[in-house]
XYZ file of C-alpha atoms in Angstrom:
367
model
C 32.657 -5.789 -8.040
C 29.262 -4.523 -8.807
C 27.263 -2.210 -6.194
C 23.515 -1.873 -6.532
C 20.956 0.514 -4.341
C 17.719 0.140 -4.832
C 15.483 2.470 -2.835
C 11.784 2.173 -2.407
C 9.393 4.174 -0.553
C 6.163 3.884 1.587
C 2.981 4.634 1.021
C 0.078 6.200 2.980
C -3.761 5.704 1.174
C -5.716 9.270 1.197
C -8.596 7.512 -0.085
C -9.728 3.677 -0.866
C -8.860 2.086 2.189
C -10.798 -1.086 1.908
C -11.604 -0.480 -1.657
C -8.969 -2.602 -3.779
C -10.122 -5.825 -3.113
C -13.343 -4.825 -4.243
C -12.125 -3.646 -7.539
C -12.884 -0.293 -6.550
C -10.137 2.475 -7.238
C -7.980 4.108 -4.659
C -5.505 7.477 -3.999
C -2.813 6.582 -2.729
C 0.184 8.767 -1.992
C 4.035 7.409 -1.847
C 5.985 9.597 1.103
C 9.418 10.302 1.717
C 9.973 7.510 4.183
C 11.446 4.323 2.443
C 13.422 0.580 2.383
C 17.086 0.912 1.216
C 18.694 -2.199 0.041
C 22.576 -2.198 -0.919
C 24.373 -4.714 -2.493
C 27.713 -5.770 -3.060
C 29.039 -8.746 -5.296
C 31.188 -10.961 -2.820
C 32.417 -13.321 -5.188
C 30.312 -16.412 -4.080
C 27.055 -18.514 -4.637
C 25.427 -16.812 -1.918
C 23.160 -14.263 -1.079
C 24.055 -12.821 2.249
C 21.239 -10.861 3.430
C 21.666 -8.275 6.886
C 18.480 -6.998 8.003
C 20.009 -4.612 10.915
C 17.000 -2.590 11.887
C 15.358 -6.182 13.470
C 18.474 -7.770 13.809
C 17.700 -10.790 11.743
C 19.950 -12.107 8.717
C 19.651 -14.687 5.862
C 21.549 -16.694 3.892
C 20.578 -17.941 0.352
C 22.282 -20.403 -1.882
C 21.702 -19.726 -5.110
C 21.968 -23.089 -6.370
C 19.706 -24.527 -4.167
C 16.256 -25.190 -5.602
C 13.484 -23.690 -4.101
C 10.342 -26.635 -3.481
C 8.831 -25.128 -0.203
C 8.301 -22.023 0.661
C 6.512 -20.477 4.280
C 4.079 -18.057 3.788
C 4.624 -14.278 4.538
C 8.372 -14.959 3.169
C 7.712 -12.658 0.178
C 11.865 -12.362 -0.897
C 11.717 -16.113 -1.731
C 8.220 -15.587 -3.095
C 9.848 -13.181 -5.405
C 12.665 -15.004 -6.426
C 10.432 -17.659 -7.854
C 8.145 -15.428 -10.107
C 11.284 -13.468 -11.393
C 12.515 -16.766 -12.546
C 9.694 -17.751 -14.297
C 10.364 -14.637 -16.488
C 13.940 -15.232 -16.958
C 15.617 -13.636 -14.120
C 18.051 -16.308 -12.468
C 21.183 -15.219 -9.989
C 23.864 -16.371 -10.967
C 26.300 -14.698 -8.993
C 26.622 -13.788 -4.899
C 25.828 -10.146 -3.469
C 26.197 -9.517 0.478
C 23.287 -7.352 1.196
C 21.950 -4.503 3.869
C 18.177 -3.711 4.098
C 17.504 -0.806 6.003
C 15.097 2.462 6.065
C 13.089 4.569 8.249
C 9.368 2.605 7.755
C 7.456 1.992 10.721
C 7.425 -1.872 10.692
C 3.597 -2.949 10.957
C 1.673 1.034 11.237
C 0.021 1.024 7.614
C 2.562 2.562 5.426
C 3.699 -0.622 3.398
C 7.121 -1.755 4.678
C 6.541 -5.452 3.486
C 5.658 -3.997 0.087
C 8.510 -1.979 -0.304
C 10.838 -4.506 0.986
C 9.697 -6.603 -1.853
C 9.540 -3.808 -4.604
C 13.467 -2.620 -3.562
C 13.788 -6.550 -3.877
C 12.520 -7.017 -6.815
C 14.286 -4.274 -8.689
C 17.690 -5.335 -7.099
C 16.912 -9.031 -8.870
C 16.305 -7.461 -11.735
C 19.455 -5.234 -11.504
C 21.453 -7.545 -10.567
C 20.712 -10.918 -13.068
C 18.781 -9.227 -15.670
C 15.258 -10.337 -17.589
C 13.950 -11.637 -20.973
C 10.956 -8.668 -20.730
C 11.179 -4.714 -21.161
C 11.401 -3.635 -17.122
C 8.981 -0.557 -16.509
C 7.354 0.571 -13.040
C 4.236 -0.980 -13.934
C 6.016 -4.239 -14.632
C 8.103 -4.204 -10.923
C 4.447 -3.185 -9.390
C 3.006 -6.275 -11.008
C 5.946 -8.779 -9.744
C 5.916 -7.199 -6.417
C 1.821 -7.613 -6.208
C 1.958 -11.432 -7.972
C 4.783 -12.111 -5.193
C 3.072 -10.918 -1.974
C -0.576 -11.955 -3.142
C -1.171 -13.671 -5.698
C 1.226 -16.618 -5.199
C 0.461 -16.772 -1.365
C -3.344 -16.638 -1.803
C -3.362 -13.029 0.509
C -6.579 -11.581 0.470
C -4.939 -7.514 -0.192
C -5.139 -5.703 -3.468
C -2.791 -3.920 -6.015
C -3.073 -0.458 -4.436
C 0.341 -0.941 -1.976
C 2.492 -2.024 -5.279
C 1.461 -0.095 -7.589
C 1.783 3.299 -5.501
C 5.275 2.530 -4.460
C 6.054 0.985 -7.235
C 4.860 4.162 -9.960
C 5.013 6.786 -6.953
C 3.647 10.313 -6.743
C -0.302 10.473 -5.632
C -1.621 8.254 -8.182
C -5.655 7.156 -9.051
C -5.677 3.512 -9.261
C -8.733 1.879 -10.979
C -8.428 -1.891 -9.486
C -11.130 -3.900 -11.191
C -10.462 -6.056 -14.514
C -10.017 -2.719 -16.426
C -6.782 -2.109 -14.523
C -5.739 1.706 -14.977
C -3.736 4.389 -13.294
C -3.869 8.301 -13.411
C -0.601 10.078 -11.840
C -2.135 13.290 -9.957
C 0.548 15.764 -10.260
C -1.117 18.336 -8.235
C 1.110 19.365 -5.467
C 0.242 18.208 -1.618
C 1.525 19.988 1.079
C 1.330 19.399 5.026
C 0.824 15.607 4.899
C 2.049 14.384 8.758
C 2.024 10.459 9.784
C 1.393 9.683 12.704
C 2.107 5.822 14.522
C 0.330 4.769 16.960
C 2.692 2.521 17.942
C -0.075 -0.382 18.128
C 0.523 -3.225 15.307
C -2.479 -2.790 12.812
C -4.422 -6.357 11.963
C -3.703 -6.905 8.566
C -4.689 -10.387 6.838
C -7.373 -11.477 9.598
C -9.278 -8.169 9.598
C -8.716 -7.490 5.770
C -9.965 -11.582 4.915
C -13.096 -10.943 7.291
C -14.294 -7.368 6.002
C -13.882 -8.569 2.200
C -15.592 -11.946 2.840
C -18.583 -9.895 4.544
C -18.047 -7.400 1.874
C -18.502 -9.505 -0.765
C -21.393 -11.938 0.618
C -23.449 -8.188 1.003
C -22.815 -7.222 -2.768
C -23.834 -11.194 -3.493
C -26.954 -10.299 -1.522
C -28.029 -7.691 -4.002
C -27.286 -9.655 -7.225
C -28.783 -12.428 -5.940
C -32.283 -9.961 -6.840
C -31.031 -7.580 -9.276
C -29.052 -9.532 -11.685
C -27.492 -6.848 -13.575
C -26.329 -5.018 -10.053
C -22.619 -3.935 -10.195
C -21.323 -2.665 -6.862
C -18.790 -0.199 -9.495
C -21.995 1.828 -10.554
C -23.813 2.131 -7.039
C -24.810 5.585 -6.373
C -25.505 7.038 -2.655
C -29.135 7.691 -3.512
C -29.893 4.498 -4.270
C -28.188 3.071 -0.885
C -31.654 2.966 0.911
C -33.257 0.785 -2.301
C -30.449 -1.856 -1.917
C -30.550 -2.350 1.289
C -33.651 -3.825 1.431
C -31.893 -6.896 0.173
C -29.034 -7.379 2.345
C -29.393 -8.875 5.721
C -28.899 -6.641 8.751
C -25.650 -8.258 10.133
C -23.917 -7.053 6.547
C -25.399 -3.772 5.581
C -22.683 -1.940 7.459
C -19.881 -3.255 4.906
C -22.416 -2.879 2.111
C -22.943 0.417 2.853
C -19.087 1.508 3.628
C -18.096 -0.157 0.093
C -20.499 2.469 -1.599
C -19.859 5.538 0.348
C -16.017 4.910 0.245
C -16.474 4.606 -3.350
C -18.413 7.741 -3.582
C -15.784 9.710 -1.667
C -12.951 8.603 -2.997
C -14.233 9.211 -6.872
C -15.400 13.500 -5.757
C -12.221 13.321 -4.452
C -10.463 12.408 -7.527
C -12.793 14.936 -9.011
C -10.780 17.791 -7.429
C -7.306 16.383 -7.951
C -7.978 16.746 -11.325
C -9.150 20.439 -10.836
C -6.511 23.355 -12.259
C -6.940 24.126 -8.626
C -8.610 21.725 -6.483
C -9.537 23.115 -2.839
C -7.395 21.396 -0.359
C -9.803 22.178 2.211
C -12.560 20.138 0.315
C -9.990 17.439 -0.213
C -9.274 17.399 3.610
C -12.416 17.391 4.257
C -13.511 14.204 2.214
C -10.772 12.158 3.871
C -12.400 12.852 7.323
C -15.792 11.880 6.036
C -13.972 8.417 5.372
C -12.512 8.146 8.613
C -15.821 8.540 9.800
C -17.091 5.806 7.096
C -14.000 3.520 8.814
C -14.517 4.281 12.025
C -18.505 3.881 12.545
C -19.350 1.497 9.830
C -16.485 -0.952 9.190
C -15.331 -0.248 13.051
C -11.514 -0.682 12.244
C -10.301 2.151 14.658
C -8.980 1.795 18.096
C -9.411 4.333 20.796
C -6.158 5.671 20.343
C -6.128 6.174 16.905
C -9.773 8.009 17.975
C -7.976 10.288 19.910
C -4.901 11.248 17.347
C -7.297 11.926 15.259
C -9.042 14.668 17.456
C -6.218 15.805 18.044
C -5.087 16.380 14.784
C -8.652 17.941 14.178
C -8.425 20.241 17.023
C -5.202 21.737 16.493
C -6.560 22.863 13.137
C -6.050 19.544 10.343
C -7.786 20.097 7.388
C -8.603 16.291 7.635
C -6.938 13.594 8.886
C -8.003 9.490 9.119
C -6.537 6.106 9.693
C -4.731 3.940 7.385
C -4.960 0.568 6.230
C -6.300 -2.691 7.323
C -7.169 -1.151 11.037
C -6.715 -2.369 14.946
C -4.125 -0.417 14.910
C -1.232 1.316 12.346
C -0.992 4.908 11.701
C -3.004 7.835 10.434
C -2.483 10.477 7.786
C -3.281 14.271 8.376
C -3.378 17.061 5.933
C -2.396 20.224 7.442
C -2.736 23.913 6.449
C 0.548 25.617 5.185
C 2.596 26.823 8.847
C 0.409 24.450 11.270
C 2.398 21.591 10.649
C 4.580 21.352 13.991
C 1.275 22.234 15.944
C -0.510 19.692 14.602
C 1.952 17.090 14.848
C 3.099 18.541 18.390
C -0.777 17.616 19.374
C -0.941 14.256 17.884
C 2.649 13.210 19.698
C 0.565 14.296 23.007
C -2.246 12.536 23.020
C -0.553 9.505 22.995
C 0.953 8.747 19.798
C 4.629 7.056 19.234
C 5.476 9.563 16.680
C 4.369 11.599 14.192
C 5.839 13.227 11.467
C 5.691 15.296 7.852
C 6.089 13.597 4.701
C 6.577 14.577 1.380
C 5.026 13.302 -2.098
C 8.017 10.813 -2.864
C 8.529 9.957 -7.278
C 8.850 6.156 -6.456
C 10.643 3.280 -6.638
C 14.111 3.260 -8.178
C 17.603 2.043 -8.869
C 20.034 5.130 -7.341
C 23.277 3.117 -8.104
C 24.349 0.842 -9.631
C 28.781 0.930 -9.684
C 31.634 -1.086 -10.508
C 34.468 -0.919 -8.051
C 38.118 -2.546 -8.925
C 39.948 -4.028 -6.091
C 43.409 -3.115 -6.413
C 46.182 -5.124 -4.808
């Protein structure tokens, strides 16, 4: 009987939050917190599925065609694309999801759930197209957005997915850049308050993109991609008041996020610099796209004030999690400080390689 384990891991963004649904590029970092799914053939038509950590378990019947399917239920989701590329069970696996995630705090669970899905469907029942990282990314992403019409970008897939601290450029020119420059000190924290995730992500990218509209509407050849700080003032003058907050967050988010990716790519970038940017796009979060919450305010001070080289929230916002750089030896400190002023937990993290298959066995029942 065959035994599968496919492991994915979480992701935290450093810089780009807000950014991928614009088609602007993102850093993103996947940490050593992750989904593990085993399975185990069991003989049947069925695919018993045990979700222990919130108690909830599903039963699928292979045979059974799928016409209707509820959003936000991204395994079936999943199925369906992977069978429009060949992949079709054909055999029964009972099956354990598990991991250490925070469930609804900005570090990806439902995308890794679905990547660690994905792979064990492809494991398991094979596919009529070469399988790569890029191509699980791209399944995961078509299954959790594209086919449900969810207004998030490529950036949660693709990191898990490929792994390491990786440069994604999200527009129609679709390209990655694996930063292999080493990253110490990186410490979640949870606030322990669900972040907002489609709501608050469909409102900022419709008001988003109705201020970029605004501007080509009088300068025809305007592409938000090539919008420079300096010229923030100029374009302004043609987007109403009520909007020139998210107009002006999509280009300073841009412009941090590409000096960042400036000093990745250094022989030896400054981490100081680098924690230093991602506070400046806290600040861009917090007072121009207003997606903090006051306790995420104050485990950020915190964090600051026990000696972070940077630290901001993650994700959509209302709520979720934060991610702090800290200098080499300050790490307990900082995260001792962020635990006290009010936090649910925090934690260090390491650079995790990515998605993959850890096992895949045969075992022979003897009688």
């Amino acid at each position: 009987m065959k035994k599968i384990i496919s492991i994915a891991p979480g992701r935290t963004c450093l810089f780009g939050d807000h950014q991928d649904y614009l088609g602007l590029p993102i850093i993103a970092c996947a940490i050593s917190r992750n989904i593990k799914l085993e399975a185990v053939e069991n003989g049947s038509r069925v695919l018993n599925i045990d979700k222990p950590d919130i108690n909830e378990k599903r039963v699928f019947d292979i045979d059974k065609e799928i016409y209707h399917i509820e959003k936000g239920d991204h395994l079936l989701f999943a199925l369906r694309v992977l069978k429009r590329y060949g992949c079709i069970p054909n055999k029964g696996y009972d099956i354990r999801i598990s991991g250490n995630l925070p469930i609804n705090a900005g570090t990806s669970s439902s995308s890794a759930l679905v990547v660690s899905w994905v792979q064990f469907l492809i494991e398991a029942f094979g596919i009529n197209v070469k399988v790569t990282p890029e191509f699980i990314s791209q399944i995961a992403y078509e299954a959790e957005v594209v086919e449900q019409g969810a207004p998030g970008g490529k950036m949660d897939q693709y990191s898990i997915g490929l792994g390491n601290i990786l440069y994604l450029e999200t527009g129609d020119n679709f390209s990655y850049d694996t930063i292999n420059t080493p990253l110490h000190g990186i410490i979640i924290g949870e606030s322990g308050i669900p972040k907002e995730t489609v709501g608050l992500l469909k409102e900022l990218k419709e008001k988003t993109w109705l201020a970029i509209h605004s501007v080509k509407k009088e300068l025809k050849d305007f592409d938000i991609k090539y919008a420079q700080e300096s010229d923030l003032k100029n374009y302004l003058n043609y987007v109403p008041d009520s909007l020139q907050n998210y107009f002006s967050a999509a280009v300073l988010n841009h412009e941090i996020t590409k000096k960042a990716y400036l000093e990745f790519k250094k022989p030896s970038p400054d981490i100081k610099k680098i924690g230093t940017l991602m506070s400046a796009h806290h600040n861009v979060l917090k007072n121009l796209l207003k997606i903090t919450v006051p306790k995420i305010d104050d485990m950020i001070d915190a964090a600051l004030n026990a000696g972070a080289l940077g630290a901001k929230i993650v994700g959509s916002g209302g709520g979720g999690s934060i991610v702090v750089l800290a200098p080499l030896g300050k790490e307990q400190q900082i995260i001792d400080h962020i635990k006290k002023s009010g936090a649910k937990d925090a934690y260090q993290v390491s650079v995790d390689p990515g998605a993959r298959i850890v096992s895949t066995l045969k075992t022979v029942n003897v009688s």
